[in-house]
Short mmCIF file of C-alpha atoms and ligand atoms in Angstrom, two decimals:
data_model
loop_
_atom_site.label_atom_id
_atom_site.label_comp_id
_atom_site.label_asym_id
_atom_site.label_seq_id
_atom_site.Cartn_x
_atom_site.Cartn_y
_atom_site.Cartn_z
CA UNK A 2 -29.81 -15.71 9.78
CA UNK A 3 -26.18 -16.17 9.59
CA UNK A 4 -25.50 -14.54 6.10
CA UNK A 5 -24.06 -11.18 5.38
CA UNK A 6 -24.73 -9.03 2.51
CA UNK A 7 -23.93 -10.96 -0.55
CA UNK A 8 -21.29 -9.05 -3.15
CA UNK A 9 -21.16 -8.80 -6.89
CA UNK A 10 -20.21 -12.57 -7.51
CA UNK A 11 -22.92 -13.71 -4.48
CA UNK A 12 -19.99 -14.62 -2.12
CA UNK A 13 -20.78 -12.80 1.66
CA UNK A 14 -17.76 -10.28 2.05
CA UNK A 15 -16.06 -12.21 4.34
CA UNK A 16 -15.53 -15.45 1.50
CA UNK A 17 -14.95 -13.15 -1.44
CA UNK A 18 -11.69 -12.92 -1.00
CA UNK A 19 -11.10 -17.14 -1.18
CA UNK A 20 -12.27 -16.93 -5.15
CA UNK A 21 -11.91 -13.31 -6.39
CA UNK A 22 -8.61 -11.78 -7.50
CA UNK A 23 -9.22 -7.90 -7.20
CA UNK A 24 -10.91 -8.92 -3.34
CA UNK A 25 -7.70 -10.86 -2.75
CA UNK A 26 -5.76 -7.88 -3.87
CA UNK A 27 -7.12 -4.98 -1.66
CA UNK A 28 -6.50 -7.63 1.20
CA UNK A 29 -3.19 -8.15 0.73
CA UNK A 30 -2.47 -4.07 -0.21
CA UNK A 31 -4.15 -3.78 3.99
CA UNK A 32 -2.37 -6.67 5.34
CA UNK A 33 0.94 -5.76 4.25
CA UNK A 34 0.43 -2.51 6.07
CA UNK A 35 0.30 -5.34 9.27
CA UNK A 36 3.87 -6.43 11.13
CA UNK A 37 4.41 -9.81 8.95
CA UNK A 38 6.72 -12.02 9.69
CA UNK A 39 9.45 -12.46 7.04
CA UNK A 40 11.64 -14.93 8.01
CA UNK A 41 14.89 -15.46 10.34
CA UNK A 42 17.90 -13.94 11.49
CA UNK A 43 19.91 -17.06 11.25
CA UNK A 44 19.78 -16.53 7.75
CA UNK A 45 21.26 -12.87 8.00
CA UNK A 46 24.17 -14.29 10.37
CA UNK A 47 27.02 -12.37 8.15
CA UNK A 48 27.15 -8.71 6.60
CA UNK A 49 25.30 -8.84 3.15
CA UNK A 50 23.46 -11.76 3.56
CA UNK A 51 19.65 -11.35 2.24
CA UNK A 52 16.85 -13.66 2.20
CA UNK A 53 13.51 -13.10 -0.14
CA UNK A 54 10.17 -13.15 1.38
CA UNK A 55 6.72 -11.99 0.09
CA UNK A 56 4.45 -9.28 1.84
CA UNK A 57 1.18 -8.12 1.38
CA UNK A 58 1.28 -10.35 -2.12
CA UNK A 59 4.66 -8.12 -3.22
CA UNK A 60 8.12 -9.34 -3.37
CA UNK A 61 10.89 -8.53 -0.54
CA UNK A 62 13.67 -8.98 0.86
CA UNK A 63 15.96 -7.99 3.48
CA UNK A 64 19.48 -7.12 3.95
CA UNK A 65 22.02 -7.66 6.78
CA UNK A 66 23.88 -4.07 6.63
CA UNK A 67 26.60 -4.35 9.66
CA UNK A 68 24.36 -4.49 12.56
CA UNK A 69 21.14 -3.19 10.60
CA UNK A 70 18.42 -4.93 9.03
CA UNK A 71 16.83 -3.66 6.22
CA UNK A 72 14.06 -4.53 4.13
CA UNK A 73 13.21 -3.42 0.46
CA UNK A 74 10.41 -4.23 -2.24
CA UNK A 75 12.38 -6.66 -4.72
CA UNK A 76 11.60 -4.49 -7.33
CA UNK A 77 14.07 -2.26 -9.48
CA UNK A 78 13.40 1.24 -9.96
CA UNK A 79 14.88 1.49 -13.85
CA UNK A 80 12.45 -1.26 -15.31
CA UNK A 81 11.30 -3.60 -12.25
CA UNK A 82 13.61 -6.86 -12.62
CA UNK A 83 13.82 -8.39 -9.41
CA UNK A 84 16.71 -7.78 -7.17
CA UNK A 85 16.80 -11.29 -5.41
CA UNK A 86 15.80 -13.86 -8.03
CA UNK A 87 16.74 -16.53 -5.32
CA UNK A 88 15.43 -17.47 -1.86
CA UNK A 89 18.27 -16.48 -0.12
CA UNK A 90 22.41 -15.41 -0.50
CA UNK A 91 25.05 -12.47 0.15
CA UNK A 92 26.12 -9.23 -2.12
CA UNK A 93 25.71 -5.86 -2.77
CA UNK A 94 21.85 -4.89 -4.45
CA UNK A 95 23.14 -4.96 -7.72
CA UNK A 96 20.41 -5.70 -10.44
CA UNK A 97 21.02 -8.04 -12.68
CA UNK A 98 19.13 -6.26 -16.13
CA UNK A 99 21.59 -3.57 -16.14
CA UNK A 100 23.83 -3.45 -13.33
CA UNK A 101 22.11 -0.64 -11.48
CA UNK A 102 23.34 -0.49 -7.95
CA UNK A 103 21.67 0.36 -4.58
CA UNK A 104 22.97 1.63 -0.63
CA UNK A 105 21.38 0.91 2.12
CA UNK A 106 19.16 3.51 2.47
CA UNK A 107 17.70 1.80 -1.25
CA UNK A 108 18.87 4.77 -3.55
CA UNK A 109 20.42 3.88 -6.28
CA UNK A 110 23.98 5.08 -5.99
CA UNK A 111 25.80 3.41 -8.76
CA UNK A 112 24.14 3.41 -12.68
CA UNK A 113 26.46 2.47 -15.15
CA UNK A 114 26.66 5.21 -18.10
CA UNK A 115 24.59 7.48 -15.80
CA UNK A 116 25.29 10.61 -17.39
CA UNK A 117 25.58 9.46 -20.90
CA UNK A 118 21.95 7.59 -20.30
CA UNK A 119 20.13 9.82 -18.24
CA UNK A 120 21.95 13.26 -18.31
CA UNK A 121 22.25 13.07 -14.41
CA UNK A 122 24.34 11.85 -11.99
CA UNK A 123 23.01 9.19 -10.01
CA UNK A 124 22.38 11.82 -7.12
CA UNK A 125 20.24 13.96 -8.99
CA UNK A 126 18.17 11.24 -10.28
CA UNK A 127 17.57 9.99 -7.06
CA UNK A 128 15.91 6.48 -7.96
CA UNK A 129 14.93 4.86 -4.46
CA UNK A 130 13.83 1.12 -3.76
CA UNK A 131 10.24 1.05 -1.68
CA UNK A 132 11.66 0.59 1.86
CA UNK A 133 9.68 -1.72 4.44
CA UNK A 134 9.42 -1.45 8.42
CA UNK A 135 11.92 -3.80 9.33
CA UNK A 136 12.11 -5.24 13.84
CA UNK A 137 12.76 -8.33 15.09
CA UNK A 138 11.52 -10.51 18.12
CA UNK A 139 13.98 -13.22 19.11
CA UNK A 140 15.23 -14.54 15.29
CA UNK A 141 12.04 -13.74 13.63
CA UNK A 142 12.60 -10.78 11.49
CA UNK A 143 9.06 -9.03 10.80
CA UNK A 144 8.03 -6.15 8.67
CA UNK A 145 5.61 -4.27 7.13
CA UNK A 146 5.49 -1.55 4.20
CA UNK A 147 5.44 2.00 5.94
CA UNK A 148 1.79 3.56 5.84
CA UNK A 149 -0.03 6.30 7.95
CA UNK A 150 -2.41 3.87 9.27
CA UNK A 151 0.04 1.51 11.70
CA UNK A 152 2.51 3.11 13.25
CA UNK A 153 2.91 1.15 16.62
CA UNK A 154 6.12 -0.45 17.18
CA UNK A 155 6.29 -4.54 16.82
CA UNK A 156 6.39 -4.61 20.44
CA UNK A 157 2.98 -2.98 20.82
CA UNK A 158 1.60 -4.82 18.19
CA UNK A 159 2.03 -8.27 19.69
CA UNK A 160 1.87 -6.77 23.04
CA UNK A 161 1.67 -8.74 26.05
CA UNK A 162 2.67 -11.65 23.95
CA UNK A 163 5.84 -10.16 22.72
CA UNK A 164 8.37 -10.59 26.00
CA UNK A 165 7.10 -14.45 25.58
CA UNK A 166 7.47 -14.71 22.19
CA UNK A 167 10.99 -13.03 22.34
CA UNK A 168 11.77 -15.92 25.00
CA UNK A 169 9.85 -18.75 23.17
CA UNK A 170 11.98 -17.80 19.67
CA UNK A 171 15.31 -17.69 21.24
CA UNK A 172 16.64 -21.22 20.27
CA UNK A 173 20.44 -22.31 20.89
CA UNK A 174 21.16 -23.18 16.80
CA UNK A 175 19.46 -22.26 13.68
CA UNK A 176 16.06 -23.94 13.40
CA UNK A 177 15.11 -26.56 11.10
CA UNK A 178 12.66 -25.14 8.54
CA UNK A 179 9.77 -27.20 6.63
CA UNK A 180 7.78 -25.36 3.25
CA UNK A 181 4.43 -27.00 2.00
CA UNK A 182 2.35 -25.49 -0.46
CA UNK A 183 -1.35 -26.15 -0.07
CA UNK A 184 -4.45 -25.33 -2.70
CA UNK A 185 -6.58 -23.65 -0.82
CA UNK A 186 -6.72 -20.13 0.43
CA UNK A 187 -4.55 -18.94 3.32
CA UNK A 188 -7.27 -18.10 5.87
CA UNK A 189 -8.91 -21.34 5.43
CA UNK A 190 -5.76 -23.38 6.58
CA UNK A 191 -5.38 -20.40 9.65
CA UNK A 192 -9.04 -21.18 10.78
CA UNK A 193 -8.39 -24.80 10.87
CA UNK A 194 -5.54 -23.89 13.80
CA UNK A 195 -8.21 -21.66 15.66
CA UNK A 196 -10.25 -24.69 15.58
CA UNK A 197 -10.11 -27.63 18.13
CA UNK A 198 -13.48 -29.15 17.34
CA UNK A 199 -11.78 -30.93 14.48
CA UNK A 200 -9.46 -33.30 15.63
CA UNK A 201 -11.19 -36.50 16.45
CA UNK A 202 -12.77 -36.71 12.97
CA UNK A 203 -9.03 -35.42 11.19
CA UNK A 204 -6.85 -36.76 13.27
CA UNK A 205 -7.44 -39.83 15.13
CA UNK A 206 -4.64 -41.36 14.71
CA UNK A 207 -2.79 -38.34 16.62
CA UNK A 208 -5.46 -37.09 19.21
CA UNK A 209 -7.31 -40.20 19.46
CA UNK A 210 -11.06 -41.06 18.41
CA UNK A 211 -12.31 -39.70 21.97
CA UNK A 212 -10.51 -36.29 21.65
CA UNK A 213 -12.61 -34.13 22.06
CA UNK A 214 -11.87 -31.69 24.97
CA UNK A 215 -14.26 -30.83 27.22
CA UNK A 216 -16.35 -27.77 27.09
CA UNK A 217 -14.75 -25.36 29.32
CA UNK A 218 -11.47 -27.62 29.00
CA UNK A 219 -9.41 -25.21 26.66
CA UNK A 220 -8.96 -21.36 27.89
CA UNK A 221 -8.50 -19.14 25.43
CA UNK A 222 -7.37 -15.93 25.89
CA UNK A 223 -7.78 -12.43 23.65
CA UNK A 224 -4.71 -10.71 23.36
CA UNK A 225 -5.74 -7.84 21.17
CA UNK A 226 -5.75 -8.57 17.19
CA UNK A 227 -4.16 -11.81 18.54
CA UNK A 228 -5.12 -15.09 20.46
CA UNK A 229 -4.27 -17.85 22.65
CA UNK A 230 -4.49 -21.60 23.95
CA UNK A 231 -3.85 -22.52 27.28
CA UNK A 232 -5.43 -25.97 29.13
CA UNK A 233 -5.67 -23.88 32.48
CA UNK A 234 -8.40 -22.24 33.14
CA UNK A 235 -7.55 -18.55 34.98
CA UNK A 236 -7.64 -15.25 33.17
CA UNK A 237 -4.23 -14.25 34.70
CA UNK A 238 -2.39 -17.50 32.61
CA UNK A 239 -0.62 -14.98 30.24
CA UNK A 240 0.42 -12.53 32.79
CA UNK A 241 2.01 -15.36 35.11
CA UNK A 242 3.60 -16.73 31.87
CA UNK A 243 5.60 -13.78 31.18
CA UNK A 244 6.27 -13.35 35.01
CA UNK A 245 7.92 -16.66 35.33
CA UNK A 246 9.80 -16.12 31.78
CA UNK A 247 11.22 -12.61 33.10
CA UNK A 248 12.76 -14.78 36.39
CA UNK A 249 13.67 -17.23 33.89
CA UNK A 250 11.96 -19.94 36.07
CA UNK A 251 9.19 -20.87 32.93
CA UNK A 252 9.24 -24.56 32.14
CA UNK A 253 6.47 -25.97 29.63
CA UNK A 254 3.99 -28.09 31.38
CA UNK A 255 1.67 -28.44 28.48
CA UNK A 256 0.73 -27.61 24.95
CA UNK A 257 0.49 -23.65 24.41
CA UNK A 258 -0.05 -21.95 21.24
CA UNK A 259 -0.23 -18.34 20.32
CA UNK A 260 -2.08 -17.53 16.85
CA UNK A 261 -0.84 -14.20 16.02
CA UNK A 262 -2.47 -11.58 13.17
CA UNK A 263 -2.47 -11.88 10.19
CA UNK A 264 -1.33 -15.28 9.41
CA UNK A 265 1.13 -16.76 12.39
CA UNK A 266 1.45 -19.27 15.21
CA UNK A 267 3.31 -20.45 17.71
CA UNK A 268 3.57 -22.97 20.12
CA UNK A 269 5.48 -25.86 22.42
CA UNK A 270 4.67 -29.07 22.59
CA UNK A 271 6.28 -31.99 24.74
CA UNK A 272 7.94 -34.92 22.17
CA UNK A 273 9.17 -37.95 23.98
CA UNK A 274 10.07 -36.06 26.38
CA UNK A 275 11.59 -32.68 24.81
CA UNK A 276 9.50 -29.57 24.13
CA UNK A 277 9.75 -28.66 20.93
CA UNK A 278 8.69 -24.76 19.22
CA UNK A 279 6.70 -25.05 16.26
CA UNK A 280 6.65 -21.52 14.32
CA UNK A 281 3.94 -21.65 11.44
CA UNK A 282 2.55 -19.12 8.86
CA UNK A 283 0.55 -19.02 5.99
CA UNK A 284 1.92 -17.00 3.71
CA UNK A 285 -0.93 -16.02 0.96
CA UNK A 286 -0.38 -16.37 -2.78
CA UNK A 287 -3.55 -16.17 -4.65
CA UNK A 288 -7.37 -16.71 -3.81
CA UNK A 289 -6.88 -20.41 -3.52
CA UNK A 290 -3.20 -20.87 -2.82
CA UNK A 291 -0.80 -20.55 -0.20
CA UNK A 292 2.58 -22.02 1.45
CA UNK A 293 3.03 -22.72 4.49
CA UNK A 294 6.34 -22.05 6.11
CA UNK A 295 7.38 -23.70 9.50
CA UNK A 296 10.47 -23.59 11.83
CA UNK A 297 10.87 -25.77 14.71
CA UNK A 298 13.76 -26.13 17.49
CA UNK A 299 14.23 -27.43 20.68
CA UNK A 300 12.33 -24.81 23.39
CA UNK A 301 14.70 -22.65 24.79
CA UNK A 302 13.15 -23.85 28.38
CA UNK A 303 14.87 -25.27 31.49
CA UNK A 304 13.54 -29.30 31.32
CA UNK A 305 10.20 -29.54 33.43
CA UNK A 306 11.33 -32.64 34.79
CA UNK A 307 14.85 -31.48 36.63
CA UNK A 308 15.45 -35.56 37.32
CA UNK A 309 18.60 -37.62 36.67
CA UNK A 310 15.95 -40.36 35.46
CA UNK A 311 14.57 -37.38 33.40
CA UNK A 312 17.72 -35.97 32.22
CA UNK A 313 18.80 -39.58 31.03
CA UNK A 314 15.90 -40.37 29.19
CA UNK A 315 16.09 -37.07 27.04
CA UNK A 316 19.07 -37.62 26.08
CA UNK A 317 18.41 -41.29 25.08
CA UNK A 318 15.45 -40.05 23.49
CA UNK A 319 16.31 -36.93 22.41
CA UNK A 320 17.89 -37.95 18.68
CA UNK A 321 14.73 -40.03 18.48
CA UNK A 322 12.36 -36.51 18.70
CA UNK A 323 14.36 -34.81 16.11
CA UNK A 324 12.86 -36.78 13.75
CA UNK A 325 9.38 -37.69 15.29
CA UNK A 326 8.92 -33.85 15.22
CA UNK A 327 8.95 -33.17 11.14
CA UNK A 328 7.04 -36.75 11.00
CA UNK A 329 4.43 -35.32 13.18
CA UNK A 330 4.12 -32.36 11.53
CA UNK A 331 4.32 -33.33 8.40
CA UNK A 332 0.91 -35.73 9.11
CA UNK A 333 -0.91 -33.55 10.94
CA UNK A 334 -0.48 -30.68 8.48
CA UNK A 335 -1.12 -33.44 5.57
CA UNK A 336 -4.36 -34.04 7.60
CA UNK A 337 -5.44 -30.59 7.96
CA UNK A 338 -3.87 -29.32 4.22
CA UNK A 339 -6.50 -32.03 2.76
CA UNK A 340 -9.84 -30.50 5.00
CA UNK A 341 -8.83 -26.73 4.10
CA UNK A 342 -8.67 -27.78 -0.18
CA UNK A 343 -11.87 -29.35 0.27
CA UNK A 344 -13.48 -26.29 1.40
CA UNK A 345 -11.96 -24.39 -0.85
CA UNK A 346 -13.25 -26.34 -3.98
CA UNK A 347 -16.49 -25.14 -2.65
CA UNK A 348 -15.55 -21.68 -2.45
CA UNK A 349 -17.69 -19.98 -5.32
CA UNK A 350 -20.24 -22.13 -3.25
CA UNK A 351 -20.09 -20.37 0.09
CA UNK A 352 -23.48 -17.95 0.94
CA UNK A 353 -23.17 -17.26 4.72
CA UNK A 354 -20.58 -17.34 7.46
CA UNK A 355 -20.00 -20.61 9.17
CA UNK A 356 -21.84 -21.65 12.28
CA UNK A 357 -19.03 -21.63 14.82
CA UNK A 358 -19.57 -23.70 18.38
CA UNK A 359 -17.65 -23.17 21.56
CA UNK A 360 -14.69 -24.67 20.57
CA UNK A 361 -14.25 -22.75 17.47
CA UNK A 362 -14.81 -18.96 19.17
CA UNK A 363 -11.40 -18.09 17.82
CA UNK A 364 -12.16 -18.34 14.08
CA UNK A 365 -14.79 -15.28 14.85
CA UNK A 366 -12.42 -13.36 16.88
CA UNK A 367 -9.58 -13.76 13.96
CA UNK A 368 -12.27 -12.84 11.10
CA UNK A 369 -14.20 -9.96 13.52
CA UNK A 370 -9.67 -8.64 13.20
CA UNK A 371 -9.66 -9.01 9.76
CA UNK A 372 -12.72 -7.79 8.81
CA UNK A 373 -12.05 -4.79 10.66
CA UNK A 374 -8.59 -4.41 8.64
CA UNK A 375 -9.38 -4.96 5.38
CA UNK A 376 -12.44 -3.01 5.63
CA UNK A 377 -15.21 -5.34 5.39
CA UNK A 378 -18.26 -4.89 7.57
CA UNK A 379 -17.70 -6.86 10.79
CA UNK A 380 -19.31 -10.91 11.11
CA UNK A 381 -22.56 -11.59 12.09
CA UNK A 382 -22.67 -12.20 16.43
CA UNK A 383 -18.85 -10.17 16.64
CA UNK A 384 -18.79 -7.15 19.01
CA UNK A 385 -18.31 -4.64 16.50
CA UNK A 386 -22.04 -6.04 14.65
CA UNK A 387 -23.67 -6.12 17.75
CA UNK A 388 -22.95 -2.50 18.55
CA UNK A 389 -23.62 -1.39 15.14
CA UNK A 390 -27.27 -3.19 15.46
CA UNK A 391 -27.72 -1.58 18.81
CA UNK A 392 -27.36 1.81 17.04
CA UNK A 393 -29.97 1.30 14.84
S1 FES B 11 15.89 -3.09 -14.47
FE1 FES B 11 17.33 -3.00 -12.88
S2 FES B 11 19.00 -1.99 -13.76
FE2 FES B 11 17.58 -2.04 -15.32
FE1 FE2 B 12 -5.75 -29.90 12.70
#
């Protein structure tokens, strides 16, 4: 009843990609076609600086050019050494295998020996680094590798979530910045975000043992390829959002997250007394490994509470949250990190898709996206299989 037609290794299309490499592969070839978020422009403060980042399973990185970004495969033309063999630093794009030296437009302009070598000048060989889509929203730098098939600016891709987003990632200083690699396949540690049926069994500690929220206690909200969580209940939650963010009158009240496609979240959340953003991604490495990436910084909010008792308190308390934060996250995602490598040591053993309730109705919108990107036939009980059943 739930299954979907099973592929060569018996996996249903939608798991084949958590165990087999060539599946895996054409994946990441569609998602990197998808804005992906690549890191942060606090670390491009200065002209030259570059940081590394991977997209669509390929090596990046991008460039601080005077007041442009840029973004390049890491990949030299002459024989494919990697530009950046290092996180992050500042320089020219000077390859390190034999010196070869590239503008900002990614042609190599300076070859040692060139004409001796090659029997060109530089010009006429015209060697030119694979150049990426580069925009930013507040100091999150995104891109994705130019292709036919997306052309819509960053700002129509995330939409009606982008003027909040823009707000949400504007922080004061540089963020503080947590990387944990997990064993288990990207997607399966995104669903467990989409999923708030979970926490009283993982995380009692945290949420408590009675957690769980009431049925029609959590609203969430389809923003396109994207999602949301809000507690209140009205359709227009998003909309008034933004409104009171464009007046600058938007406090947090409560927990908010965004989960934005492919592999990104974002929310606030109130510690002792200070909302906090938490920026998270999963950023895919093979079938069953990934690393997740996280930034997190005081919200760039006027307080909710405007009191002198209030404004006292966080700043007693304040010095206090900058370290319950990376605790907290560092437990729950411990928590969570544990769930997603169980189910992946089961992998080869999945046969259907997973029997999602109520509180899990974003995991099907997510897979009905990616489905529909990477070209898989859509999952059983989406939209898109329902209409194709009512055709036939
Ligand atoms: S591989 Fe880069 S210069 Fe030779
Ligand atoms: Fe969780």
């Amino acid at each position: 009843m739930h299954s979907i037609s099973p592929s060569a290794n018996n996996s249903p299309a939608w798991a084949l990609a958590l165990t087999d490499r060539d599946a895996f592969a054409r994946e990441q070839e569609q998602l990197g076609k998808c804005w992906t978020l690549l890191g942060v422009t606090s670390d491009l403060a200065r002209d030259g600086d570059w940081f590394r980042a991977r997209l669509g399973g390929r090596s990046v990185f991008v460039q601080r050019f005077g007041a442009d970004l840029v973004g390049f495969e890491n990949a030299c033309r002459h024989r494919f050494y990697p530009l950046r063999t290092e996180d992050k630093g500042n320089g020219p794009i000077r390859c390190g295998f034999h010196h070869w030296q590239y503008n900002k437009e990614g042609v190599a302009i300076g070859i040692p020996k060139c004409q001796e070598m090659f029997g060109v000048t530089p010009r006429e060989l015209d060697a030119r680094l694979n150049r990426l889509d580069i925009a930013t929203c507040g100091i999150f730098v995104f891109g994705r590798f130019a292709n036919d098939q997306n052309k819509e600016t960053l700002k129509d891709y995330l939409g009606e979530a982008f003027p909040i987003l823009e707000a949400m990632w504007s922080p004061k200083r540089a963020p503080r910045y947590i990387e944990t690699p997990i064993a288990a396949n990207w997607r399966l540690v995104y669903h467990i975000t989409l999923d708030d049926y979970h926490i009283v069994a993982v995380h009692p500690d945290t949420f408590g043992k009675e957690g769980y929220l009431p049925r029609e206690a959590p609203h969430y909200h389809r923003l396109g390829r994207h999602s949301a969580y809000f507690w209140y209940g009205a359709d227009d939650e998003v909309a008034k959002m933004a409104a009171e963010i464009a007046r600058g009158e938007y406090s947090p009240q409560v927990y908010r997250i965004f989960q934005l496609f492919p592999n990104l979240l974002s929310l606030h959340v109130d510690a002792e007394g200070t909302w906090y953003v938490i920026v998270q991604q999963y950023v895919p490495l093979a079938p069953d490994r990934c690393v997740s990436r996280c930034w997190y910084f005081p919200a760039p909010f006027p307080a909710t509470d405007k009191s002198r008792w209030a404004g006292l308190y966080r700043r007693v308390v304040a010095p206090f949250a900058y370290y319950v934060v990376p605790f907290y996250i560092r437990k729950i995602f411990s928590e969570d990190n544990g769930i997603c490598e169980g189910i992946q040591s089961m992998a080869s053993q999945i046969d259907a898709f997973p029997i999602l309730g109520q509180h899990e109705e974003r995991v099907a919108w997510f897979e009905e996206v990616y489905a529909e990107t990477v070209g898989n036939p859509p999952p059983p009980g989406s939209d898109a299989q329902r209409k194709i059943g009512s055709a036939a």
